[in-house]
Amino acid sequence: MPTLAGDVQAVLADEKVHFQYQEVAAVIADNRYIAADALDLVEVEYEPLPVIVDPHRSMDADAPILREDVVKKDKVGQGPRKHANHIFTWAVGDKEGTDRALASADVVVKEDMLYPRVHPSPLETCGCVASFDKIKGNLTVYITSQAPHIVRTVVSILSGVPESKIRIISPDIGGGFGNKVGVYPSYVTAIVASIVLGRPIKWIEDRMEHLSTTAWARDYHMTGELAADKDGKIKALKVKVLADHGAFNSHAQPTKWPAGLFSVCTGSYQVPVAHVNVDGVYTNKAPGGVAYRCSFRVAEAVYLIERMMDILSQKLGIDKAEIRSRNFIQAEQFPYKTSLGWELDSGDYPTALKKVLDAVDYAGLRKEQAEKRAQGELMGIGLVTFTEIVGAEPSKACDVLGVGMFESAEIRVHPTGSVMARMGTISTGQAHETTYAQIIATELGLPSEEITIEEGDTDTAPYGLGTYGSRSTPVGGAATAVAARKVRAKAKKIAAHLLEVSEDDLDWEIDRFKVKGVPGQEKTMKEIAWAAYNNVPEGMEMGLEAVDYYDPPNFTYPYGVYLSVVDIDKFTGEVKVRRFYALDDCGTRINPMIIEGQIHGGLTEGFAVAMGQEMPFDEEGNLLGNTFMDYFIPSFVETPQWETDFTVTPSPHHPLGAKGVAESPHVGSIPCFTSAVVDAFAHLGVTHMDLPHTAQKVWKKIHELGLDKRD
Amino acid sequence: MIKKKISFKLNEQEVEVEVETRELLAHVIREQLGKTGTHIGCDTSHCGVCTVDLNGNSVKSCTILAVQADGGEVMTVEGLATNGELHPLQQAFIQDHGLQCGFCTPGMLIRSYRLLQENPSPTEEEIRVGLSGNLCRCTGYQNIVKAVKTAAEKM
Amino acid sequence: MGTTAEDIARAEKLEGIGCSRKRKEDPRFVQGKGNYVDDVKLPGTLFADMVRSPYAHARIISINKKKALALKGVHAVYSLPMISNL
């Protein structure tokens, strides 16, 4: 089957298996117990082949060829290729200019860092129920999908069933976090089985299958070089990445962006010149590399630049808050064009930084740290001032299989003034039923309680690209606002007709149109809704509804300033998070309660990645640890208390000024934890420690430095 | 496969089902008895989305056999509300935004219910330790702790 | 925009942008009435499960489905045709 990235992926293994737990055969049985019994009875004989686990070995001259099926192709969606195990090279920026700046700068810091393989692991695993009606020729699929309309298109292309006869329903989804964007082999198997057998087929993964085979994230081996003058002003940034994509290139990026939006790695800073080079390679691991609670490869980009800023600060002996201040893009410079081509929409970084430093008494913390250091104790202060790029959107920049990444909303106002609205996005816990209604309530002056939101059923919802990359508010929310404004524009014409005045004589106020300067002459939206079905101006059609397919002019760029304080036990290596202060600026805030909830959740997932998650493989390619016994999901006990704060800098191009929020806390917190842990050792010359900061790894560093000697 | 007829009280109603002896309680409750509020998340008894109350204890229904419930009393999330009135815990989870995707919520509620039976006015730490067998990926736990405190005050 | 107390009350009643409105989704979730994929129950549903490779890189020599197909309650075993010998 085709992948979103332009490769092909085996639904069931064809001659060879390329990763452990790859699907080889499917059993269809009366129930899950019999199916499990039958799995043991299918006898498969294998001839083991040499394995590549380390991506640094993928392009060795003597490396075994992994994908014999594409060995003759010079392109696997995104070429050109320079080795049978090479997938793509993607480069952006001014290479010569960057090299020149690096050669002539006062200082250059360089660091290798690994953003390890992690798994989004929502509590609900993936699954589907496929039901083909042989008589009508209709296919209905209930599926854990963050992008049901895309699934419909892919299923139609694969099966030959017209899209009009395919109904994809994403019901309630128990968390997605980027894991439920792709189309998995088992979905296809269930669909094919239903078509062949004419019976509904249910497939539900167990946790081990989920962790072993569905979309993981990252596995980015990055090298950063940051050049600056002696005052810490950045001169250039150069980044090289080796990306381990696993056995098939099926990361879920916009089709033309093999490294996603990684080139936003210049961050919140004025970087005069930069260059990025990313090579993707095959290894014998499950395919993936999705955007786990971030826009495409943005977690990686933010980690890289925020680490490099800390390392530069250490090299120059300039405080990490100060060095960031010196390099910030200033509020008046927005919209700001970065050296790698993005146009940052709005921001006020210095204000956000100051607010956080004041709130935590940064100077006081540094003083305390100095005292602790004098006593031989390990205390670290982490700081990040990150910028995200979200809302995979402008169709001129992004598409999936050629479909532009717009978003849609359809709003119908009933005669009595209640509303039914449908969107192309799908909530996986973000509460779209609540927040989209709030947008419509404000735009139309109708109570939220009487506004019903529906999404996830492709038979009824307008085509949309789905929910990931913080698209819902930036794109879906914009579509909702614009559709509502179309409704209001028609309502205004009806109001003018009812009040026998010109449209220009009317003012909109909360929930009604009022005739300027004539108190009492007014029509509420409810009255207008009624009139829309019986008394409209001549030549106007009845009804009150609108659809909008919103193709935004730009991405949105939410940002945040996070500060963390950790205390490290010298004898166990345990890192205790004493404090975590997160200030987010996501522009206009639609529902503050939900925003805060999203931030708590994102920070907690960031904490998990930073402090314990990893997916280690042995040299045979066996995944060591694919259950919750080994894979770290923090519980109530480990999870720190979060303190949240905000500033509001609206996006100038979004109809509501909103930017999206759910991913920032995940993207931003991970480098903030690393920043804090490394900071605890900074006075000893340590510049970087790779994720995750488990007690064992931290203790190793302590031991290496000889800090664990008892008096 | 050996089948056995079992009966137990489910949310105060007597139920009788024929099960394979190897069938898990979670599957029987969900599939035979139609109470799908109880979920399954990890198969290794770590996540707690399958938590139900059995004879006055919180148990992970994906890790015990249905036959073990024979003659017992089982309570699931569907049994929390009485006469259409939400239990104070259910109200508090809504009030304090203690849920997002909702997948862990039934297990979280039914465990919180037992916790408050065991300890009607727990401290923050007691809540955190008491619920540590239930995982959540969305909320970061902070608002769940708040909700359990709110409910404890109201009960 | 109106700024009288009455106007503000009217705007607040809408529960629009900026309101920490309680979630519409919650009443069903706290009562176990969510509808997730595994909760979908259609009459006559069969269950699919996958045979998975224990190896990270290997050639498949043969797949023998006979015993599995002989098990009562098994409707089909699928693999790619070219390797589904025996």
PDB file of N, CA, C and O in Angstrom, chain A residues 442-469:
ATOM      1  N   THR A 442     -19.997  33.405  19.966  1.00  0.00           N
ATOM      2  CA  THR A 442     -19.543  34.791  19.923  1.00  0.00           C
ATOM      3  C   THR A 442     -19.805  35.418  18.549  1.00  0.00           C
ATOM      4  O   THR A 442     -20.246  36.564  18.452  1.00  0.00           O
ATOM      5  N   GLU A 443     -19.563  34.655  17.505  1.00  0.00           N
ATOM      6  CA  GLU A 443     -19.731  35.215  16.166  1.00  0.00           C
ATOM      7  C   GLU A 443     -21.198  35.456  15.816  1.00  0.00           C
ATOM      8  O   GLU A 443     -21.517  36.395  15.084  1.00  0.00           O
ATOM      9  N   LEU A 444     -22.098  34.593  16.314  1.00  0.00           N
ATOM     10  CA  LEU A 444     -23.502  34.704  15.912  1.00  0.00           C
ATOM     11  C   LEU A 444     -24.426  35.198  17.020  1.00  0.00           C
ATOM     12  O   LEU A 444     -25.618  35.420  16.778  1.00  0.00           O
ATOM     13  N   GLY A 445     -23.897  35.317  18.236  1.00  0.00           N
ATOM     14  CA  GLY A 445     -24.765  35.794  19.311  1.00  0.00           C
ATOM     15  C   GLY A 445     -25.846  34.796  19.672  1.00  0.00           C
ATOM     16  O   GLY A 445     -26.950  35.166  20.056  1.00  0.00           O
ATOM     17  N   LEU A 446     -25.536  33.531  19.512  1.00  0.00           N
ATOM     18  CA  LEU A 446     -26.476  32.472  19.910  1.00  0.00           C
ATOM     19  C   LEU A 446     -25.813  31.663  21.027  1.00  0.00           C
ATOM     20  O   LEU A 446     -24.599  31.470  20.997  1.00  0.00           O
ATOM     21  N   PRO A 447     -26.611  31.208  22.001  1.00  0.00           N
ATOM     22  CA  PRO A 447     -25.976  30.556  23.162  1.00  0.00           C
ATOM     23  C   PRO A 447     -25.285  29.237  22.806  1.00  0.00           C
ATOM     24  O   PRO A 447     -25.832  28.419  22.056  1.00  0.00           O
ATOM     25  N   SER A 448     -24.109  29.029  23.373  1.00  0.00           N
ATOM     26  CA  SER A 448     -23.345  27.796  23.153  1.00  0.00           C
ATOM     27  C   SER A 448     -24.181  26.557  23.424  1.00  0.00           C
ATOM     28  O   SER A 448     -24.052  25.548  22.731  1.00  0.00           O
ATOM     29  N   GLU A 449     -25.008  26.641  24.445  1.00  0.00           N
ATOM     30  CA  GLU A 449     -25.806  25.479  24.845  1.00  0.00           C
ATOM     31  C   GLU A 449     -26.683  24.967  23.715  1.00  0.00           C
ATOM     32  O   GLU A 449     -27.045  23.800  23.680  1.00  0.00           O
ATOM     33  N   GLU A 450     -27.042  25.859  22.798  1.00  0.00           N
ATOM     34  CA  GLU A 450     -27.952  25.448  21.720  1.00  0.00           C
ATOM     35  C   GLU A 450     -27.205  25.175  20.422  1.00  0.00           C
ATOM     36  O   GLU A 450     -27.797  25.132  19.346  1.00  0.00           O
ATOM     37  N   ILE A 451     -25.897  25.038  20.530  1.00  0.00           N
ATOM     38  CA  ILE A 451     -25.090  24.780  19.336  1.00  0.00           C
ATOM     39  C   ILE A 451     -24.519  23.364  19.426  1.00  0.00           C
ATOM     40  O   ILE A 451     -23.785  23.042  20.359  1.00  0.00           O
ATOM     41  N   THR A 452     -24.882  22.531  18.485  1.00  0.00           N
ATOM     42  CA  THR A 452     -24.395  21.150  18.473  1.00  0.00           C
ATOM     43  C   THR A 452     -23.272  21.026  17.449  1.00  0.00           C
ATOM     44  O   THR A 452     -23.412  21.483  16.311  1.00  0.00           O
ATOM     45  N   ILE A 453     -22.177  20.427  17.903  1.00  0.00           N
ATOM     46  CA  ILE A 453     -21.021  20.239  17.012  1.00  0.00           C
ATOM     47  C   ILE A 453     -20.895  18.749  16.698  1.00  0.00           C
ATOM     48  O   ILE A 453     -20.955  17.913  17.601  1.00  0.00           O
ATOM     49  N   GLU A 454     -20.721  18.456  15.444  1.00  0.00           N
ATOM     50  CA  GLU A 454     -20.498  17.057  15.038  1.00  0.00           C
ATOM     51  C   GLU A 454     -19.273  16.984  14.149  1.00  0.00           C
ATOM     52  O   GLU A 454     -19.063  17.838  13.288  1.00  0.00           O
ATOM     53  N   GLU A 455     -18.498  15.932  14.332  1.00  0.00           N
ATOM     54  CA  GLU A 455     -17.365  15.708  13.434  1.00  0.00           C
ATOM     55  C   GLU A 455     -17.033  14.233  13.440  1.00  0.00           C
ATOM     56  O   GLU A 455     -17.555  13.468  14.246  1.00  0.00           O
ATOM     57  N   GLY A 456     -16.206  13.824  12.514  1.00  0.00           N
ATOM     58  CA  GLY A 456     -15.720  12.445  12.529  1.00  0.00           C
ATOM     59  C   GLY A 456     -16.495  11.470  11.672  1.00  0.00           C
ATOM     60  O   GLY A 456     -16.068  10.335  11.519  1.00  0.00           O
ATOM     61  N   ASP A 457     -17.619  11.884  11.109  1.00  0.00           N
ATOM     62  CA  ASP A 457     -18.381  10.996  10.233  1.00  0.00           C
ATOM     63  C   ASP A 457     -18.290  11.570   8.820  1.00  0.00           C
ATOM     64  O   ASP A 457     -18.836  12.632   8.527  1.00  0.00           O
ATOM     65  N   THR A 458     -17.608  10.835   7.932  1.00  0.00           N
ATOM     66  CA  THR A 458     -17.364  11.411   6.593  1.00  0.00           C
ATOM     67  C   THR A 458     -18.644  11.507   5.771  1.00  0.00           C
ATOM     68  O   THR A 458     -18.665  12.206   4.758  1.00  0.00           O
ATOM     69  N   ASP A 459     -19.707  10.805   6.164  1.00  0.00           N
ATOM     70  CA  ASP A 459     -20.962  10.945   5.427  1.00  0.00           C
ATOM     71  C   ASP A 459     -21.613  12.294   5.674  1.00  0.00           C
ATOM     72  O   ASP A 459     -22.382  12.775   4.846  1.00  0.00           O
ATOM     73  N   THR A 460     -21.352  12.886   6.812  1.00  0.00           N
ATOM     74  CA  THR A 460     -22.046  14.129   7.138  1.00  0.00           C
ATOM     75  C   THR A 460     -21.104  15.332   7.224  1.00  0.00           C
ATOM     76  O   THR A 460     -21.495  16.443   6.881  1.00  0.00           O
ATOM     77  N   ALA A 461     -19.872  15.123   7.677  1.00  0.00           N
ATOM     78  CA  ALA A 461     -18.972  16.265   7.877  1.00  0.00           C
ATOM     79  C   ALA A 461     -18.347  16.692   6.555  1.00  0.00           C
ATOM     80  O   ALA A 461     -18.109  15.859   5.680  1.00  0.00           O
ATOM     81  N   PRO A 462     -18.085  17.981   6.401  1.00  0.00           N
ATOM     82  CA  PRO A 462     -17.375  18.424   5.195  1.00  0.00           C
ATOM     83  C   PRO A 462     -15.940  17.894   5.208  1.00  0.00           C
ATOM     84  O   PRO A 462     -15.389  17.620   6.266  1.00  0.00           O
ATOM     85  N   TYR A 463     -15.350  17.767   4.026  1.00  0.00           N
ATOM     86  CA  TYR A 463     -14.005  17.203   3.914  1.00  0.00           C
ATOM     87  C   TYR A 463     -13.015  18.049   4.701  1.00  0.00           C
ATOM     88  O   TYR A 463     -12.963  19.272   4.567  1.00  0.00           O
ATOM     89  N   GLY A 464     -12.233  17.371   5.525  1.00  0.00           N
ATOM     90  CA  GLY A 464     -11.194  18.076   6.265  1.00  0.00           C
ATOM     91  C   GLY A 464      -9.997  17.176   6.393  1.00  0.00           C
ATOM     92  O   GLY A 464     -10.076  15.969   6.161  1.00  0.00           O
ATOM     93  N   LEU A 465      -8.884  17.773   6.777  1.00  0.00           N
ATOM     94  CA  LEU A 465      -7.639  17.005   6.834  1.00  0.00           C
ATOM     95  C   LEU A 465      -7.410  16.379   8.194  1.00  0.00           C
ATOM     96  O   LEU A 465      -6.534  15.552   8.365  1.00  0.00           O
ATOM     97  N   GLY A 466      -8.189  16.804   9.181  1.00  0.00           N
ATOM     98  CA  GLY A 466      -8.099  16.149  10.478  1.00  0.00           C
ATOM     99  C   GLY A 466      -7.350  16.940  11.525  1.00  0.00           C
ATOM    100  O   GLY A 466      -6.955  18.085  11.307  1.00  0.00           O
ATOM    101  N   THR A 467      -7.164  16.287  12.661  1.00  0.00           N
ATOM    102  CA  THR A 467      -6.602  16.961  13.830  1.00  0.00           C
ATOM    103  C   THR A 467      -5.238  16.392  14.185  1.00  0.00           C
ATOM    104  O   THR A 467      -5.120  15.249  14.592  1.00  0.00           O
ATOM    105  N   TYR A 468      -4.215  17.190  13.964  1.00  0.00           N
ATOM    106  CA  TYR A 468      -2.839  16.872  14.339  1.00  0.00           C
ATOM    107  C   TYR A 468      -2.074  18.155  14.057  1.00  0.00           C
ATOM    108  O   TYR A 468      -2.575  19.047  13.372  1.00  0.00           O
ATOM    109  N   GLY A 469      -0.855  18.250  14.570  1.00  0.00           N
ATOM    110  CA  GLY A 469      -0.080  19.467  14.312  1.00  0.00           C
ATOM    111  C   GLY A 469      -0.797  20.715  14.796  1.00  0.00           C
ATOM    112  O   GLY A 469      -0.670  21.783  14.199  1.00  0.00           O
TER     113      GLY A 469
END
